Amino acid sequence: MAEENSSLNIWPEIEKAEKENRRELVLQGSAVDKKIQSSGGLHARLYSLSLLNYLEISQCPSLHEIHENIRHLSHLQSLILCRNKLTAVPKSIGDLKAIKVLDLSVNQLQALPEEICALSELNTLNVSCNSITALPDGLSKCVKLASINVSKNALSRLPDDLWCSNLELLSSIIASENAIEELSSEVHNLPALKVLDLSSNKLQELPSELADCSKLKETNFKGNKLKDKRLEKMVNGCQTKSVLDYLRAGGRGKGKGKQQDGELSEKLDCGRNISKKKSGAKQKGKKEEEEVDELNRMVVRVLHVSKAPTAVTVKVSAGVKDVRPYIVCCIVKGMNLRRGNALKRFLVAQTKLHDEICAKRTTATIATHDLGLLKAPLLYDTRPRDTLKIVPLGRKEMRAVELLELLQQEAEELRKHKKRQNVSGLHKYLQLLDGKDLYPCLVDAEDHVVSFPPITNSERTKGTDLSVCCKSKMAELNKLTFDVKEDVGSDEETDVTSVPPAEDPASPELTVVQVKVVDVDGNLKVVYPSKTDLMSDVCNLTVIR
């Protein structure tokens, strides 16, 4: 493949990196994909850039394989090959002894070469969103491994040596949405483990040794049908500490922990010690179990647009087709963000979605608006870059070009501070508007720009302080490309939220109101959520349509 296109005109990106002795190279998006398609693969000269320490090739669906000549990039420390359609990884990847970060997420891999285990400097491994059925044995040789993400694959087990004490730096294991049947009791051998996510698997038991992981702060076992139903309720509704306390005590009636059965009867369901009589413990335990049941019950009611008392419609102009063509919206009512740190956790969840599923906002952006501050109807349109104005979050009104210049300046200062060749992945979304004369925007009935994707929302429509807020919110998902619809669409409802009136009691039920997106002639383009959306197999979630 690589040899065949060696005589073709060299790609300008590769030529520039070669002439300037660059250490970093990013090949991304449709323009690069067209070159791959016409060349029959990556240009052969790419593999001669031996000075590279960072290489990213992403969002190229025509990329199905990497040539074995990748071995010549011996100085690579970060290799990012995400969101392509790779079906295999060459064995020669094991020759990249300096690799610290390897990202093969969102491809079509079914297996990984054993040679990956020879990467002794490997710190981060991300192979999520593939079809991998088994991980290679020997990962314990990657003694510097700190984070591994194998979520959304077809794994039935994790390799035994993943729990080896050699992996003393391993702090994060993300293995959700697989078919894993057992969590090894050797998990306690990982002294640095802080995050363990095995949600939506086929676990039936959790080992009591899990409680011996002294640094474990975050666990997720939701979506597993555990034999111990009390424990199953706890993993869905209680904090990690409570679950670990319960396991440390040996669970209910198993006697595996250090404490005796008499002491177990004096524990609350979420593991809190009490010093009262057994009868009092049972009464409090029953009350605690009822509270867990309430936490465990989640209902989403979808309100059809025809039944909504005040339907919201979003029109889409023809001009967005060549700039940023896709947008879906919905309204959600019933989520209380006033209690504790609920708002903070919501914002953290939104940031996580932006970083992972939305690929740091390069494939999609998610936005929330206070519905009471939106002046309908809304128009998704384009405006000339020099005339578009917005009041960015936390800033005064400015022109879009001024905002971009400011953000690019901040990104450049960060790049210099970090001593990197290119701007960080956090700021890559800024490049999406490079060379564009028209910018996408969501405009209200008063011609105010309320959203400027993928850059920012407007201060005008953000949620007010939660101590006085009693408004609903509107969630807007703006998509860059239809090619990643499957990756984003299944999770977009996760970020949809609203705040109920202050006087309303907390409720486990959310109401999602459909929003129509139409063209300027009124022809339907999309309605969300449709019958095929919000399809979840989460055991404690009920969707009423």
Coordinates of C-alpha atoms in Angstrom, one line a residue:
M1 CA 0.0 0.0 0.0
A2 CA 2.6 2.6 1.1
E3 CA 5.1 1.6 -1.6
E4 CA 2.5 1.9 -4.3
N5 CA 1.9 5.6 -3.7
S6 CA 5.5 6.5 -3.0
S7 CA 5.9 8.0 -6.5
L8 CA 2.8 10.1 -6.2
N9 CA 2.9 13.8 -5.4
I10 CA 3.9 14.2 -1.8
W11 CA 1.1 15.5 0.5
P12 CA 1.7 19.2 1.5
E13 CA 1.3 18.4 5.2
I14 CA 4.0 15.7 5.0
E15 CA 6.3 17.9 2.9
K16 CA 6.0 20.7 5.4
A17 CA 6.7 18.4 8.3
E18 CA 9.7 17.0 6.4
K19 CA 11.2 20.4 5.5
E20 CA 10.7 22.0 8.9
N21 CA 11.8 18.9 10.9
R22 CA 8.5 18.9 12.8
R23 CA 8.0 16.8 15.8
E24 CA 4.2 16.7 15.5
L25 CA 1.8 16.0 12.7
V26 CA -2.0 15.9 12.6
L27 CA -3.8 14.5 9.6
Q28 CA -7.5 14.8 10.1
G29 CA -10.9 15.1 8.4
S30 CA -12.5 14.9 5.0
A31 CA -9.7 16.6 3.1
V32 CA -7.2 14.0 4.3
D33 CA -9.7 11.2 3.8
K34 CA -10.0 12.1 0.1
K35 CA -6.2 11.9 -0.3
I36 CA -6.2 8.5 1.4
Q37 CA -9.0 7.3 -0.9
S38 CA -7.2 8.5 -4.1
S39 CA -3.8 7.3 -3.0
G40 CA -5.0 3.9 -1.8
G41 CA -3.7 4.6 1.7
L42 CA -1.3 6.8 3.5
H43 CA 1.5 8.4 1.5
A44 CA 4.7 6.3 1.9
R45 CA 6.8 9.4 2.8
L46 CA 4.9 9.7 6.0
Y47 CA 6.8 6.7 7.4
S48 CA 10.1 8.5 6.8
L49 CA 9.4 11.3 9.2
S50 CA 11.6 9.7 11.9
L51 CA 11.7 12.9 14.1
L52 CA 8.0 12.8 14.9
N53 CA 7.1 12.2 18.5
Y54 CA 3.3 13.0 18.0
L55 CA 1.3 11.6 15.1
E56 CA -2.5 11.8 14.8
I57 CA -4.5 10.4 11.9
S58 CA -8.2 10.7 12.7
Q59 CA -11.7 10.9 11.2
C60 CA -10.7 9.2 8.0
P61 CA -13.2 6.4 7.2
S62 CA -11.1 5.4 4.1
L63 CA -8.2 4.4 6.3
H64 CA -8.4 0.6 6.8
E65 CA -4.8 -0.3 7.7
I66 CA -1.5 1.1 8.7
H67 CA 1.7 -0.1 6.9
E68 CA 4.3 -2.1 8.8
N69 CA 6.7 0.7 8.0
I70 CA 5.3 2.5 11.0
R71 CA 8.2 0.9 12.7
H72 CA 10.5 3.6 11.3
L73 CA 8.9 6.3 13.4
S74 CA 11.0 5.2 16.3
H75 CA 10.7 8.5 18.3
L76 CA 6.9 8.4 18.4
Q77 CA 5.6 9.0 21.9
S78 CA 1.9 9.5 21.0
L79 CA 0.1 7.7 18.2
I80 CA -3.5 8.7 17.8
L81 CA -5.4 6.7 15.2
C82 CA -9.0 7.2 16.3
R83 CA -12.2 7.5 14.4
N84 CA -11.1 5.7 11.3
K85 CA -12.0 2.2 10.0
L86 CA -8.9 0.3 10.8
T87 CA -9.4 -3.5 10.7
A88 CA -5.9 -4.4 11.9
V89 CA -2.8 -3.1 13.6
P90 CA 0.6 -4.1 12.2
K91 CA 2.8 -6.3 14.4
S92 CA 5.6 -3.8 13.8
I93 CA 3.9 -1.4 16.2
G94 CA 5.8 -3.3 18.9
D95 CA 9.0 -1.7 17.6
L96 CA 7.8 1.7 18.7
K97 CA 9.6 1.5 22.1
A98 CA 9.1 5.1 23.0
I99 CA 5.3 5.1 22.7
K100 CA 3.5 6.5 25.8
V101 CA 0.0 7.1 24.4
L102 CA -1.7 4.8 22.0
D103 CA -5.3 5.7 20.9
L104 CA -7.0 3.2 18.5
S105 CA -10.6 4.1 19.6
V106 CA -13.6 4.1 17.3
N107 CA -12.3 1.7 14.6
Q108 CA -13.2 -1.8 13.4
L109 CA -10.6 -3.8 15.2
Q110 CA -11.4 -7.3 16.3
A111 CA -8.0 -8.1 17.9
L112 CA -4.8 -6.5 19.0
P113 CA -1.3 -7.8 18.2
E114 CA 0.6 -9.4 21.1
E115 CA 3.5 -7.1 20.2
I116 CA 1.6 -4.2 21.9
C117 CA 2.7 -5.8 25.2
A118 CA 6.3 -5.0 24.3
L119 CA 5.7 -1.2 24.6
S120 CA 7.4 -0.8 28.0
E121 CA 6.9 3.0 28.1
L122 CA 3.2 2.8 27.4
N123 CA 1.2 5.0 29.8
T124 CA -2.2 5.3 28.1
L125 CA -4.0 2.7 26.0
N126 CA -7.4 3.5 24.5
V127 CA -9.1 0.9 22.2
S128 CA -12.7 1.7 23.0
C129 CA -15.5 1.5 20.5
N130 CA -14.2 -1.5 18.5
S131 CA -15.2 -5.1 18.2
I132 CA -12.3 -6.6 20.1
T133 CA -13.1 -10.1 21.6
A134 CA -9.9 -10.6 23.7
L135 CA -7.0 -8.6 24.9
P136 CA -3.5 -10.1 24.5
D137 CA -1.8 -11.7 27.4
G138 CA 1.3 -9.9 28.6
L139 CA 0.0 -6.5 29.4
S140 CA 1.8 -6.8 32.7
K141 CA 5.0 -6.1 30.8
C142 CA 3.8 -2.5 30.2
V143 CA 4.9 -1.6 33.7
K144 CA 4.3 2.1 33.2
L145 CA 0.6 1.6 32.1
A146 CA -1.6 4.1 34.0
S147 CA -4.8 4.1 32.1
I148 CA -6.6 1.6 29.9
N149 CA -9.9 2.1 28.1
V150 CA -11.5 -1.0 26.5
S151 CA -15.1 0.1 26.7
K152 CA -17.7 -0.7 24.0
N153 CA -16.1 -3.9 22.7
A154 CA -17.0 -7.6 22.8
L155 CA -14.8 -8.7 25.7
S156 CA -15.9 -11.7 27.8
R157 CA -13.0 -11.4 30.2
L158 CA -10.0 -9.3 31.1
P159 CA -6.6 -10.9 31.0
D160 CA -5.3 -12.4 34.2
D161 CA -2.1 -10.5 34.2
L162 CA -4.0 -7.1 34.1
W163 CA -4.3 -7.6 37.8
C164 CA -0.5 -8.2 38.3
S165 CA 1.3 -6.2 41.0
N166 CA 3.8 -5.2 38.3
L167 CA 1.3 -2.6 37.2
E168 CA 1.9 -0.4 40.2
L169 CA 0.9 2.8 38.2
L170 CA -2.4 1.5 36.8
S171 CA -5.0 4.0 38.2
S172 CA -7.8 3.8 35.7
I173 CA -9.6 0.8 34.1
I174 CA -12.6 1.6 31.8
A175 CA -14.2 -1.6 30.5
S176 CA -17.9 -0.7 30.3
E177 CA -20.4 -2.1 27.7
N178 CA -18.7 -5.4 27.1
A179 CA -19.7 -8.9 28.1
I180 CA -17.3 -9.4 31.0
E181 CA -18.5 -12.1 33.3
E182 CA -16.1 -11.9 36.2
L183 CA -14.0 -9.4 38.1
S184 CA -10.9 -11.1 39.4
S185 CA -10.3 -11.2 43.1
E186 CA -6.7 -10.2 42.3
V187 CA -7.9 -6.7 41.7
H188 CA -6.4 -5.7 45.1
N189 CA -2.9 -6.2 43.6
L190 CA -3.2 -2.8 41.9
P191 CA -2.1 -0.3 44.5
A192 CA -2.7 2.8 42.5
L193 CA -6.2 1.9 41.2
K194 CA -8.5 4.9 41.5
V195 CA -11.2 4.4 38.8
L196 CA -12.9 1.2 37.9
D197 CA -15.8 1.2 35.4
L198 CA -17.3 -2.2 34.5
S199 CA -20.8 -0.9 33.9
S200 CA -23.2 -2.7 31.5
N201 CA -21.4 -6.1 31.6
K202 CA -22.5 -9.5 32.7
L203 CA -21.0 -9.5 36.3
Q204 CA -22.9 -11.6 38.8
E205 CA -20.7 -11.0 41.8
L206 CA -18.1 -8.5 43.1
P207 CA -15.1 -9.8 45.0
S208 CA -14.7 -8.7 48.6
E209 CA -11.1 -8.0 47.8
L210 CA -12.2 -4.9 45.9
A211 CA -12.5 -3.2 49.3
D212 CA -8.7 -3.7 49.8
C213 CA -8.0 -1.2 46.9
S214 CA -7.0 1.7 49.3
K215 CA -7.0 4.4 46.6
L216 CA -10.2 3.4 44.8
K217 CA -12.4 6.5 44.6
E218 CA -14.7 5.9 41.7
T219 CA -16.5 2.7 40.7
N220 CA -19.3 2.0 38.3
F221 CA -21.0 -1.4 38.1
K222 CA -24.4 -0.2 36.9
G223 CA -26.2 -2.4 34.4
N224 CA -24.9 -5.7 35.9
K225 CA -27.4 -8.3 37.2
L226 CA -25.8 -9.1 40.5
K227 CA -26.9 -12.1 42.6
D228 CA -26.9 -10.0 45.7
K229 CA -29.9 -7.7 44.9
R230 CA -29.2 -5.4 47.8
L231 CA -25.7 -4.9 46.4
E232 CA -27.2 -4.3 43.0
K233 CA -29.3 -1.6 44.3
M234 CA -26.4 -0.1 46.1
V235 CA -24.1 0.1 43.0
N236 CA -27.0 1.9 41.2
G237 CA -27.7 4.4 44.0
C238 CA -24.9 4.7 46.6
Q239 CA -21.4 6.2 46.6
T240 CA -18.3 4.1 46.1
K241 CA -17.3 4.2 49.7
S242 CA -20.6 2.7 50.8
V243 CA -20.3 -0.1 48.3
L244 CA -16.7 -0.8 49.4
D245 CA -17.8 -0.8 53.1
Y246 CA -20.5 -3.4 52.2
L247 CA -18.0 -5.6 50.4
R248 CA -15.5 -5.2 53.2
A249 CA -18.1 -6.5 55.6
G250 CA -18.5 -9.6 53.3
G251 CA -21.8 -8.7 51.7
R252 CA -25.1 -9.9 53.1
G253 CA -24.8 -13.3 54.9
K254 CA -21.6 -14.4 53.0
G255 CA -19.2 -14.0 55.9
K256 CA -16.2 -13.2 53.7
G257 CA -15.2 -10.1 55.5
K258 CA -13.4 -9.6 58.8
Q259 CA -16.6 -8.8 60.8
Q260 CA -19.0 -11.3 62.3
D261 CA -22.7 -11.8 61.4
G262 CA -23.7 -10.1 64.6
E263 CA -21.9 -7.0 63.4
L264 CA -23.3 -7.2 59.9
S265 CA -26.8 -6.8 61.3
E266 CA -25.7 -3.5 62.8
K267 CA -24.8 -2.0 59.4
L268 CA -27.0 0.1 57.2
D269 CA -27.5 -1.1 53.6
C270 CA -25.0 1.5 52.4
G271 CA -22.4 0.3 55.0
R272 CA -22.7 2.9 57.7
N273 CA -22.1 1.6 61.2
I274 CA -24.7 2.1 64.0
S275 CA -24.5 1.3 67.7
K276 CA -28.1 0.7 68.4
K277 CA -30.1 -2.5 68.9
K278 CA -30.6 -5.0 66.1
S279 CA -34.3 -4.1 65.9
G280 CA -33.4 -0.5 65.4
A281 CA -30.9 -1.4 62.8
K282 CA -33.5 -3.4 60.9
Q283 CA -35.9 -0.5 60.9
K284 CA -33.2 1.9 59.7
G285 CA -32.0 -0.7 57.2
K286 CA -35.5 -0.9 55.8
K287 CA -35.8 2.8 55.5
E288 CA -32.4 3.0 53.8
E289 CA -33.4 0.3 51.4
E290 CA -36.5 2.2 50.5
E291 CA -34.4 5.3 49.8
V292 CA -32.1 3.3 47.6
D293 CA -35.2 1.9 45.7
E294 CA -36.2 5.5 45.1
L295 CA -32.7 6.5 43.9
N296 CA -32.7 3.4 41.7
R297 CA -35.9 4.3 39.9
M298 CA -35.5 6.5 36.8
V299 CA -38.3 7.3 34.4
V300 CA -38.1 9.3 31.1
R301 CA -41.4 10.4 29.6
V302 CA -41.3 11.5 26.0
L303 CA -43.8 14.1 25.2
H304 CA -44.7 14.1 21.5
V305 CA -44.4 17.5 19.8
S306 CA -48.1 17.5 18.9
K307 CA -49.0 17.2 22.6
A308 CA -46.6 19.9 23.8
P309 CA -48.5 23.0 25.0
T310 CA -45.9 25.3 23.6
A311 CA -44.0 23.5 20.8
V312 CA -40.6 24.9 19.7
T313 CA -39.5 24.7 16.1
V314 CA -36.0 25.2 14.8
K315 CA -35.6 26.2 11.2
V316 CA -32.4 25.4 9.2
S317 CA -31.2 27.6 6.3
A318 CA -29.7 26.1 3.2
G319 CA -26.4 27.9 3.9
V320 CA -25.3 25.7 6.8
K321 CA -25.0 22.7 4.5
D322 CA -21.4 23.4 3.6
V323 CA -20.4 24.8 7.0
R324 CA -21.9 22.7 9.8
P325 CA -25.0 20.9 8.5
Y326 CA -26.6 19.0 11.4
I327 CA -28.5 20.1 14.5
V328 CA -30.9 18.3 16.8
C329 CA -32.8 19.8 19.8
C330 CA -35.1 18.8 22.6
I331 CA -36.5 20.2 25.8
V332 CA -36.2 18.4 29.2
K333 CA -38.1 19.1 32.3
G334 CA -37.9 17.6 35.8
M335 CA -34.2 17.5 36.7
N336 CA -33.3 19.2 39.9
L337 CA -29.8 20.8 39.8
R338 CA -30.3 22.8 43.0
R339 CA -29.2 20.2 45.5
G340 CA -25.6 19.8 46.6
N341 CA -23.1 19.8 43.8
A342 CA -25.6 18.6 41.2
L343 CA -24.8 21.4 38.8
K344 CA -21.1 20.8 39.1
R345 CA -21.5 17.1 38.4
F346 CA -23.7 17.9 35.4
L347 CA -21.1 20.3 33.9
V348 CA -18.4 17.6 34.6
A349 CA -20.6 15.1 32.7
Q350 CA -21.0 17.5 29.8
T351 CA -17.2 18.1 29.6
K352 CA -16.6 14.4 29.6
L353 CA -19.0 14.0 26.7
H354 CA -17.3 16.8 24.8
D355 CA -13.9 15.2 25.4
E356 CA -14.8 11.6 24.6
I357 CA -17.9 11.0 22.4
C358 CA -17.6 14.5 20.8
A359 CA -13.8 14.1 20.3
K360 CA -13.0 17.4 22.1
R361 CA -15.8 19.1 20.2
T362 CA -14.4 18.3 16.7
T363 CA -17.3 16.0 15.8
A364 CA -20.1 17.5 17.8
T365 CA -20.9 20.1 20.5
I366 CA -23.6 20.0 23.2
A367 CA -25.3 23.1 24.5
T368 CA -28.0 24.0 27.1
H369 CA -30.1 27.1 27.1
D370 CA -32.7 28.5 29.5
L371 CA -35.9 28.0 27.6
G372 CA -37.5 31.0 29.2
L373 CA -34.8 33.2 27.8
L374 CA -35.1 32.0 24.2
K375 CA -37.3 34.0 21.9
A376 CA -38.8 31.5 19.4
P377 CA -38.8 30.7 16.6
L378 CA -35.2 29.8 16.3
L379 CA -33.1 29.8 13.1
Y380 CA -30.0 27.8 12.5
D381 CA -28.1 29.9 10.0
T382 CA -24.8 31.3 8.8
R383 CA -23.5 34.8 9.1
P384 CA -20.4 36.5 7.5
R385 CA -17.4 36.1 9.9
D386 CA -16.9 39.8 10.1
T387 CA -20.5 40.7 11.1
L388 CA -21.5 37.9 13.4
K389 CA -21.7 39.1 17.0
I390 CA -22.3 37.2 20.2
V391 CA -22.2 37.7 23.9
P392 CA -19.9 34.8 24.8
L393 CA -20.2 33.0 28.1
G394 CA -18.5 35.1 30.8
R395 CA -17.5 37.9 28.3
K396 CA -18.9 41.1 26.8
E397 CA -20.4 41.3 23.3
M398 CA -17.8 40.9 20.6
R399 CA -17.5 40.0 16.9
A400 CA -16.9 36.3 16.2
V401 CA -13.5 36.9 14.6
E402 CA -12.4 38.8 17.7
L403 CA -13.4 35.9 19.9
L404 CA -11.6 33.4 17.7
E405 CA -8.5 35.5 17.8
L406 CA -8.7 35.7 21.6
L407 CA -9.1 31.9 21.9
Q408 CA -6.4 31.2 19.4
Q409 CA -4.1 33.5 21.3
E410 CA -4.9 31.6 24.6
A411 CA -4.3 28.3 22.8
E412 CA -0.9 29.6 21.5
E413 CA 0.2 30.7 24.9
L414 CA -0.7 27.4 26.3
R415 CA 1.2 25.6 23.5
K416 CA 4.3 27.7 24.3
H417 CA 4.0 27.1 28.0
K418 CA 3.7 23.3 27.3
K419 CA 6.6 23.5 24.8
R420 CA 4.5 21.7 22.1
Q421 CA 4.8 21.9 18.3
N422 CA 1.0 22.1 17.8
V423 CA -1.8 23.4 20.0
S424 CA -3.3 20.9 22.4
G425 CA -6.2 18.6 21.6
L426 CA -8.4 20.8 23.8
H427 CA -8.2 23.6 21.3
K428 CA -8.3 21.6 18.0
Y429 CA -12.0 22.6 17.5
L430 CA -10.8 26.1 16.8
Q431 CA -9.3 24.9 13.6
L432 CA -12.7 23.7 12.3
L433 CA -13.5 27.3 11.2
D434 CA -10.2 28.0 9.5
G435 CA -10.7 29.4 6.0
K436 CA -14.5 29.8 6.5
D437 CA -16.1 33.0 5.3
L438 CA -19.4 32.1 6.9
Y439 CA -19.8 31.0 10.5
P440 CA -22.7 28.8 11.8
C441 CA -25.0 30.2 14.5
L442 CA -28.3 29.7 16.2
V443 CA -30.4 32.9 16.1
D444 CA -33.6 33.8 18.1
A445 CA -36.6 35.8 16.9
E446 CA -34.9 39.1 17.9
D447 CA -31.9 38.2 15.7
H448 CA -29.7 37.6 18.7
V449 CA -27.0 34.9 18.3
V450 CA -27.6 32.5 21.1
S451 CA -25.1 29.8 20.0
F452 CA -21.9 29.9 17.9
P453 CA -20.9 26.2 17.4
P454 CA -18.4 24.8 18.1
I455 CA -17.1 27.8 20.0
T456 CA -19.5 29.0 22.6
N457 CA -23.0 29.7 23.8
S458 CA -24.5 33.1 24.5
E459 CA -24.5 34.6 28.0
R460 CA -28.0 35.8 27.2
T461 CA -29.6 32.3 27.4
K462 CA -27.5 30.5 29.9
G463 CA -29.2 29.1 33.1
T464 CA -29.4 31.6 35.9
D465 CA -28.2 31.1 39.4
L466 CA -29.7 27.9 40.7
S467 CA -30.7 29.4 44.0
V468 CA -33.4 31.3 42.2
C469 CA -33.7 29.4 38.9
C470 CA -37.0 27.8 38.1
K471 CA -36.8 27.7 34.4
S472 CA -36.7 24.8 31.9
K473 CA -33.7 24.3 29.7
M474 CA -33.3 23.5 26.1
A475 CA -30.6 21.2 24.9
E476 CA -29.0 21.6 21.5
L477 CA -26.7 19.0 19.9
N478 CA -24.9 20.5 17.0
K479 CA -23.2 17.9 14.8
L480 CA -20.3 18.4 12.4
T481 CA -20.8 15.3 10.4
F482 CA -23.4 12.7 9.8
D483 CA -20.7 10.0 9.6
V484 CA -20.4 9.9 13.4
K485 CA -24.2 10.0 14.1
E486 CA -24.1 6.5 15.6
D487 CA -21.3 7.4 18.0
V488 CA -23.0 10.6 19.2
G489 CA -26.7 9.8 18.9
S490 CA -26.8 7.0 21.3
D491 CA -25.5 9.2 24.1
E492 CA -26.8 12.6 23.2
E493 CA -29.7 12.4 25.7
T494 CA -27.2 12.0 28.5
D495 CA -26.4 15.7 28.4
V496 CA -30.0 17.0 28.2
T497 CA -31.2 18.6 31.4
S498 CA -33.5 21.1 33.0
V499 CA -34.3 22.7 36.3
P500 CA -37.7 22.3 37.9
P501 CA -39.6 25.1 39.8
A502 CA -38.1 25.7 43.2
E503 CA -41.2 24.6 45.0
D504 CA -41.4 21.2 43.2
P505 CA -40.3 18.1 45.1
A506 CA -37.5 16.1 43.7
S507 CA -38.7 13.5 41.2
P508 CA -37.1 10.5 39.5
E509 CA -39.1 11.3 36.3
L510 CA -37.8 13.5 33.4
T511 CA -40.0 14.8 30.6
V512 CA -38.4 15.1 27.3
V513 CA -40.3 17.3 24.8
Q514 CA -39.7 16.7 21.2
V515 CA -38.4 19.5 19.0
K516 CA -38.8 19.7 15.3
V517 CA -36.1 20.8 13.0
V518 CA -37.4 21.9 9.6
D519 CA -36.0 23.7 6.5
V520 CA -37.1 27.2 5.6
D521 CA -40.1 25.9 3.7
G522 CA -41.3 23.9 6.7
N523 CA -40.3 20.5 5.5
L524 CA -39.3 18.2 8.3
K525 CA -35.6 17.4 8.6
V526 CA -35.4 15.7 12.0
V527 CA -37.4 15.4 15.2
Y528 CA -35.7 14.4 18.5
P529 CA -36.2 12.1 20.3
S530 CA -37.7 9.8 17.7
K531 CA -39.0 6.3 18.2
T532 CA -35.5 4.9 17.6
D533 CA -33.8 7.2 20.1
L534 CA -33.4 6.7 23.9
M535 CA -33.2 2.9 23.3
S536 CA -31.5 1.7 26.5
D537 CA -31.1 -1.6 28.2
V538 CA -30.3 -0.1 31.6
C539 CA -32.3 -2.1 34.0
N540 CA -33.5 0.8 36.2
L541 CA -34.4 3.1 33.4
T542 CA -38.0 3.2 32.0
V543 CA -38.8 5.2 28.9
I544 CA -42.5 6.0 28.4
R545 CA -43.5 7.2 24.9

